[in-house]
XYZ file of C-alpha atoms in Angstrom:
396
model
C -86.363 39.102 -89.624
C -83.307 37.406 -91.137
C -83.176 33.797 -92.257
C -80.925 31.396 -90.375
C -78.386 29.338 -92.262
C -78.733 25.593 -92.681
C -79.283 22.862 -95.224
C -82.860 23.985 -95.869
C -82.391 27.769 -95.694
C -84.084 29.836 -98.350
C -87.197 28.836 -100.244
C -87.610 25.069 -100.006
C -89.901 23.145 -102.378
C -91.166 20.929 -99.576
C -90.516 20.597 -95.861
C -89.565 17.488 -93.927
C -91.940 15.518 -91.711
C -90.863 13.563 -88.629
C -93.818 11.470 -87.473
C -92.139 9.154 -84.938
C -88.941 8.700 -82.960
C -87.555 6.229 -85.482
C -86.897 9.173 -87.784
C -83.761 10.962 -86.492
C -84.160 14.691 -85.905
C -80.912 16.678 -85.840
C -81.981 20.246 -86.696
C -80.760 22.931 -84.293
C -82.052 26.303 -85.536
C -85.057 27.859 -87.232
C -86.283 31.349 -87.893
C -89.733 30.513 -86.532
C -91.009 27.649 -84.379
C -94.790 27.282 -84.117
C -95.831 25.241 -81.081
C -99.166 23.553 -81.780
C -100.665 22.349 -85.071
C -104.306 22.995 -84.328
C -106.129 25.033 -86.938
C -104.711 28.359 -85.748
C -101.087 27.234 -85.418
C -101.217 25.300 -88.687
C -102.885 28.155 -90.570
C -100.387 30.660 -89.155
C -97.535 28.409 -90.375
C -99.162 28.078 -93.809
C -99.617 31.816 -94.218
C -96.134 32.612 -92.945
C -94.656 30.278 -95.554
C -96.758 32.058 -98.207
C -95.836 35.565 -97.044
C -92.171 34.977 -96.140
C -90.941 31.821 -97.924
C -87.277 32.521 -97.113
C -87.842 31.932 -93.402
C -87.109 28.464 -92.023
C -90.136 27.291 -90.067
C -90.797 24.314 -87.779
C -94.330 23.317 -86.801
C -94.461 21.096 -83.689
C -97.437 19.026 -82.512
C -97.632 16.921 -79.345
C -99.992 14.395 -80.900
C -100.917 13.424 -84.417
C -102.433 15.573 -87.130
C -105.012 16.566 -86.141
C -104.521 15.935 -82.436
C -107.394 13.742 -81.238
C -107.188 15.242 -77.740
C -107.156 18.892 -78.799
C -109.996 21.398 -78.884
C -109.728 21.806 -82.673
C -111.105 18.346 -83.396
C -114.105 18.876 -81.099
C -114.829 22.500 -82.023
C -118.433 23.043 -83.219
C -117.324 24.090 -86.698
C -120.148 26.626 -87.027
C -119.580 29.953 -88.808
C -122.258 32.568 -88.258
C -122.393 36.301 -88.793
C -124.335 36.403 -85.513
C -121.048 35.645 -83.732
C -118.882 38.294 -85.400
C -117.933 41.052 -82.925
C -118.919 44.578 -83.987
C -116.313 46.089 -86.285
C -114.842 42.726 -87.295
C -117.480 41.601 -89.764
C -115.108 41.878 -92.760
C -112.457 39.758 -91.033
C -115.101 37.149 -90.188
C -116.318 37.125 -93.794
C -112.721 36.596 -94.971
C -112.426 33.623 -92.610
C -115.608 32.151 -94.103
C -114.242 32.642 -97.615
C -111.104 30.649 -96.726
C -113.209 27.807 -95.353
C -115.421 27.811 -98.442
C -112.626 26.890 -100.852
C -108.978 28.000 -100.586
C -108.316 25.768 -97.570
C -109.303 22.627 -99.453
C -112.013 20.140 -98.531
C -113.129 20.896 -94.982
C -116.678 19.570 -95.586
C -117.915 23.130 -95.857
C -121.718 23.259 -95.956
C -123.679 26.470 -96.351
C -126.800 26.138 -94.205
C -128.713 28.669 -92.110
C -128.312 29.117 -88.374
C -131.574 29.738 -86.508
C -131.354 31.493 -83.154
C -134.467 30.780 -81.067
C -135.755 33.120 -78.366
C -138.749 33.603 -76.094
C -138.996 37.297 -77.022
C -138.859 38.951 -80.453
C -135.550 40.448 -81.567
C -134.721 42.703 -84.536
C -135.358 40.770 -87.741
C -136.974 37.784 -86.016
C -140.023 35.924 -87.255
C -142.238 33.137 -85.869
C -140.360 29.906 -85.231
C -142.964 27.754 -86.981
C -142.602 29.907 -90.099
C -138.775 29.970 -90.003
C -138.562 26.177 -89.669
C -141.516 25.248 -91.893
C -139.155 23.672 -94.443
C -137.296 21.753 -91.717
C -139.799 19.575 -89.811
C -136.959 17.469 -88.370
C -135.606 20.577 -86.634
C -139.012 21.839 -85.545
C -139.726 18.417 -83.985
C -136.956 19.015 -81.414
C -138.620 22.151 -80.038
C -141.681 23.483 -78.287
C -142.512 26.487 -80.499
C -144.705 27.924 -77.745
C -141.660 28.164 -75.446
C -139.386 29.509 -78.207
C -141.818 31.337 -80.499
C -139.298 33.622 -82.222
C -136.475 32.846 -84.627
C -133.691 34.986 -86.049
C -132.169 33.398 -89.158
C -128.609 33.857 -90.411
C -128.828 32.708 -94.059
C -125.053 33.065 -94.554
C -124.144 30.583 -91.805
C -122.160 27.444 -92.568
C -120.680 24.360 -90.954
C -117.266 22.760 -91.525
C -114.773 20.326 -89.993
C -112.158 22.203 -87.922
C -109.965 19.098 -87.783
C -109.878 18.976 -91.578
C -108.989 22.678 -91.632
C -105.992 22.008 -89.362
C -104.898 18.993 -91.411
C -105.145 20.804 -94.742
C -103.361 23.907 -93.460
C -100.488 21.872 -92.002
C -100.113 19.789 -95.159
C -100.048 22.932 -97.287
C -97.457 24.487 -94.968
C -95.242 21.432 -95.514
C -95.750 21.627 -99.281
C -94.628 25.247 -99.071
C -91.448 24.312 -97.194
C -92.287 24.165 -93.473
C -90.886 21.290 -91.416
C -93.352 19.313 -89.279
C -92.469 17.431 -86.096
C -95.249 15.219 -84.707
C -95.623 13.362 -81.398
C -93.346 15.908 -79.752
C -93.924 18.067 -76.695
C -92.430 21.539 -77.094
C -91.350 23.576 -74.052
C -90.406 27.190 -74.872
C -87.675 28.725 -72.724
C -85.640 31.896 -72.522
C -83.469 33.157 -75.344
C -85.546 31.527 -78.049
C -84.655 28.006 -76.936
C -87.348 25.364 -77.401
C -86.880 21.989 -75.737
C -88.385 19.218 -77.859
C -89.443 16.050 -76.027
C -90.039 13.343 -78.596
C -92.648 10.917 -77.311
C -93.098 7.195 -77.798
C -95.418 4.544 -76.416
C -94.241 1.494 -74.467
C -95.637 -2.017 -74.740
C -97.840 -1.198 -71.748
C -99.267 1.853 -73.573
C -97.406 4.351 -71.403
C -96.333 7.569 -73.103
C -92.673 8.285 -72.355
C -90.051 10.805 -73.439
C -87.782 9.003 -75.899
C -85.283 11.836 -76.324
C -84.844 15.558 -75.783
C -83.521 18.036 -78.306
C -83.099 21.789 -78.147
C -83.604 24.114 -81.094
C -83.168 27.869 -81.186
C -85.529 30.218 -82.973
C -85.627 33.925 -83.669
C -89.406 33.817 -83.137
C -91.568 31.328 -81.235
C -95.342 31.210 -81.700
C -97.124 29.427 -78.858
C -100.365 28.105 -80.379
C -100.980 25.287 -77.905
C -104.612 26.105 -77.200
C -105.724 25.908 -73.587
C -102.205 24.846 -72.570
C -100.642 27.964 -74.082
C -101.029 30.263 -71.082
C -99.497 27.651 -68.764
C -96.564 27.159 -71.156
C -95.794 30.854 -71.075
C -95.935 30.960 -67.292
C -93.867 27.830 -66.645
C -91.352 28.248 -69.466
C -91.013 32.008 -69.638
C -92.220 33.221 -66.260
C -94.829 35.407 -67.988
C -98.232 35.542 -66.340
C -101.288 36.264 -68.477
C -104.959 36.851 -67.694
C -106.181 34.100 -70.014
C -108.184 31.119 -68.787
C -109.656 27.850 -69.925
C -112.834 25.809 -69.651
C -113.666 22.161 -70.244
C -116.298 21.752 -72.948
C -118.016 18.499 -73.833
C -119.760 17.681 -77.115
C -122.577 15.213 -76.396
C -124.717 13.719 -79.149
C -128.464 13.931 -79.582
C -129.604 10.995 -81.675
C -132.638 12.551 -83.314
C -132.954 12.642 -87.128
C -131.252 15.381 -89.141
C -130.614 15.786 -92.855
C -127.979 17.381 -95.060
C -130.253 20.422 -95.361
C -131.007 20.813 -91.642
C -130.174 24.198 -90.118
C -128.000 24.726 -87.081
C -130.118 25.656 -84.058
C -129.218 27.824 -81.085
C -131.307 28.180 -77.929
C -130.321 29.429 -74.487
C -126.647 29.414 -75.483
C -126.825 25.767 -76.621
C -125.886 25.101 -80.243
C -127.299 22.034 -81.997
C -125.332 21.238 -85.121
C -126.724 18.664 -87.581
C -124.053 16.037 -88.157
C -123.915 12.371 -89.219
C -127.695 11.975 -89.228
C -128.112 13.336 -85.695
C -127.121 16.446 -83.763
C -123.865 17.363 -82.038
C -124.361 19.695 -79.090
C -122.077 22.596 -78.203
C -123.102 23.684 -74.703
C -122.728 27.283 -73.645
C -119.612 28.339 -71.744
C -120.526 30.850 -69.092
C -117.207 31.362 -67.288
C -113.656 30.089 -66.909
C -113.015 26.987 -64.849
C -111.083 27.685 -61.643
C -107.424 26.752 -61.292
C -107.128 23.096 -60.386
C -110.600 22.138 -61.620
C -110.790 18.475 -62.584
C -113.657 17.561 -64.961
C -116.109 15.076 -63.542
C -119.502 13.644 -64.461
C -122.778 14.669 -62.866
C -125.870 12.743 -61.863
C -129.447 12.720 -63.150
C -132.053 11.508 -60.651
C -129.227 9.849 -58.767
C -127.804 8.046 -61.833
C -124.164 8.911 -62.669
C -123.635 10.531 -66.073
C -120.621 11.432 -68.151
C -121.829 15.001 -68.649
C -120.236 17.455 -66.249
C -122.628 18.758 -63.635
C -122.745 22.338 -64.945
C -123.550 21.208 -68.497
C -126.186 18.782 -67.261
C -127.891 21.555 -65.285
C -128.001 23.768 -68.387
C -129.545 20.985 -70.480
C -132.150 20.184 -67.820
C -133.124 23.865 -67.745
C -133.716 23.740 -71.530
C -135.750 20.525 -71.597
C -139.124 22.288 -71.551
C -138.179 24.465 -74.541
C -136.286 21.661 -76.325
C -138.203 18.495 -75.324
C -135.920 16.276 -77.414
C -133.258 16.758 -74.726
C -135.508 14.891 -72.272
C -135.857 11.862 -74.536
C -133.673 8.816 -74.894
C -131.610 10.308 -77.696
C -129.328 12.396 -75.501
C -125.993 10.656 -74.930
C -125.435 11.115 -71.197
C -122.768 8.440 -70.802
C -121.874 6.800 -67.504
C -118.460 8.382 -66.990
C -116.447 11.296 -68.322
C -114.734 9.091 -70.910
C -118.097 8.360 -72.568
C -118.644 11.972 -73.677
C -116.098 13.679 -75.984
C -114.579 16.756 -74.365
C -111.514 18.978 -74.423
C -110.031 22.019 -72.713
C -110.794 25.258 -74.522
C -108.766 28.455 -74.243
C -110.600 31.569 -73.026
C -108.833 34.776 -74.124
C -108.750 37.185 -71.173
C -110.630 34.491 -69.244
C -113.892 35.405 -71.005
C -116.094 33.132 -73.142
C -117.171 36.060 -75.326
C -113.659 37.327 -76.141
C -112.454 36.904 -79.748
C -109.246 35.054 -80.703
C -106.050 37.037 -80.303
C -102.300 37.056 -80.569
C -100.221 38.664 -77.844
C -96.557 39.579 -77.902
C -94.941 38.320 -74.693
C -91.421 39.599 -75.414
C -89.203 40.195 -78.433
C -89.098 36.474 -79.211
C -92.371 34.885 -78.058
C -95.974 35.381 -79.182
C -99.052 33.692 -77.736
C -101.789 32.748 -80.253
C -105.193 31.866 -78.751
C -108.464 30.754 -80.316
C -111.355 30.133 -77.945
C -115.133 29.993 -78.424
C -115.093 32.392 -81.405
C -112.305 30.617 -83.295
C -114.846 29.208 -85.776
C -115.661 32.752 -86.870
C -112.379 34.669 -86.535
C -109.599 32.144 -85.916
C -108.129 32.071 -89.402
C -108.179 35.851 -89.673
C -106.313 36.267 -86.392
C -103.765 33.588 -87.375
C -103.209 35.379 -90.693
C -102.747 38.661 -88.853
C -99.931 37.195 -86.767
C -98.266 35.633 -89.819
C -98.415 38.970 -91.625
C -96.951 40.791 -88.626
C -94.040 38.322 -88.411
C -93.487 38.627 -92.158
C -93.541 42.432 -92.038
C -96.622 42.674 -94.276
C -98.856 45.601 -93.238
C -101.835 44.877 -95.479
C -104.764 42.692 -94.401
C -106.880 41.088 -97.158
C -110.170 41.998 -95.465
C -109.264 45.672 -95.017
C -110.095 48.233 -97.720
C -107.131 49.353 -99.823
C -105.467 52.547 -98.702
């Protein structure tokens, strides 16, 4: 890939940041435009600046940094070897190593993950024994209903939003430009229409101005919106899907040493003195699905009906879910939630990048982004930079 000419061509000591419409933006061409500054888009931009510093790069984000409405901010932030697909354990371990230090402070905390089951599995041991040192975790459960535990001692938790923020800031320090509060619409021929957004006195989001930039390569890392962008802007249909995931709170005591628990597909992550729940995703949501709250004994709740049914089914095994600590909410706005990309429409599919044509590449995270997202983003950056080696692969 050749570098385009311009006032910032070549290796730049630091990129420019446009945070609002009061800062004029007049650039017209880049070598690479990355659409979306979630953790995968931001990390891809960071690594591309490290691997190919001569390329001019623009990172575009529709909201702030991190985007409060994106899936990155609400991702569980749980790394576990249990979630690494067969054959990709080394890539997952490399992702963990980045989170543990090189990416800066992402509130990385090494703590075991305990997977609870009704039947014994290879390497499992009695639940009461596995959680003997964690009475606050054991108190949430009925050990008779979940008598077996499989422990991942290498598991860890972190803040995905902090990972996105740190990666984007480092990309800027390395010379990438960053355009915030801007909706990017990829089109044919490498054109990207930039709609710079502002807020009126009545709190309405409006398009303040439109600009068009051209790029030799466009990376679409817009999360759950990425597949729709490719279809509407490029006319390229993909098999990817999306699902709406909520992250309710369970206000039962946890400590800094508490393990992450997993039962029946539900993940309970200790956080801020309580537990943040990451419900299981069983399938893609159908086209046109609009999230809505459910009802418990006739009382409206903010939890979507499917999630509420899953939690009710687990209440015998996890009695704490039936107590007053579960944040049901009264409407959808009471329970944090976001659309999550599903590669190939499957909740068990790993993150991926997919070439759409000679100019455009789709970068998707999904439910396994905590474990493999950074590795996949690095792989795309290396491919764009023409670097064949991967740091997790054995030499030769």
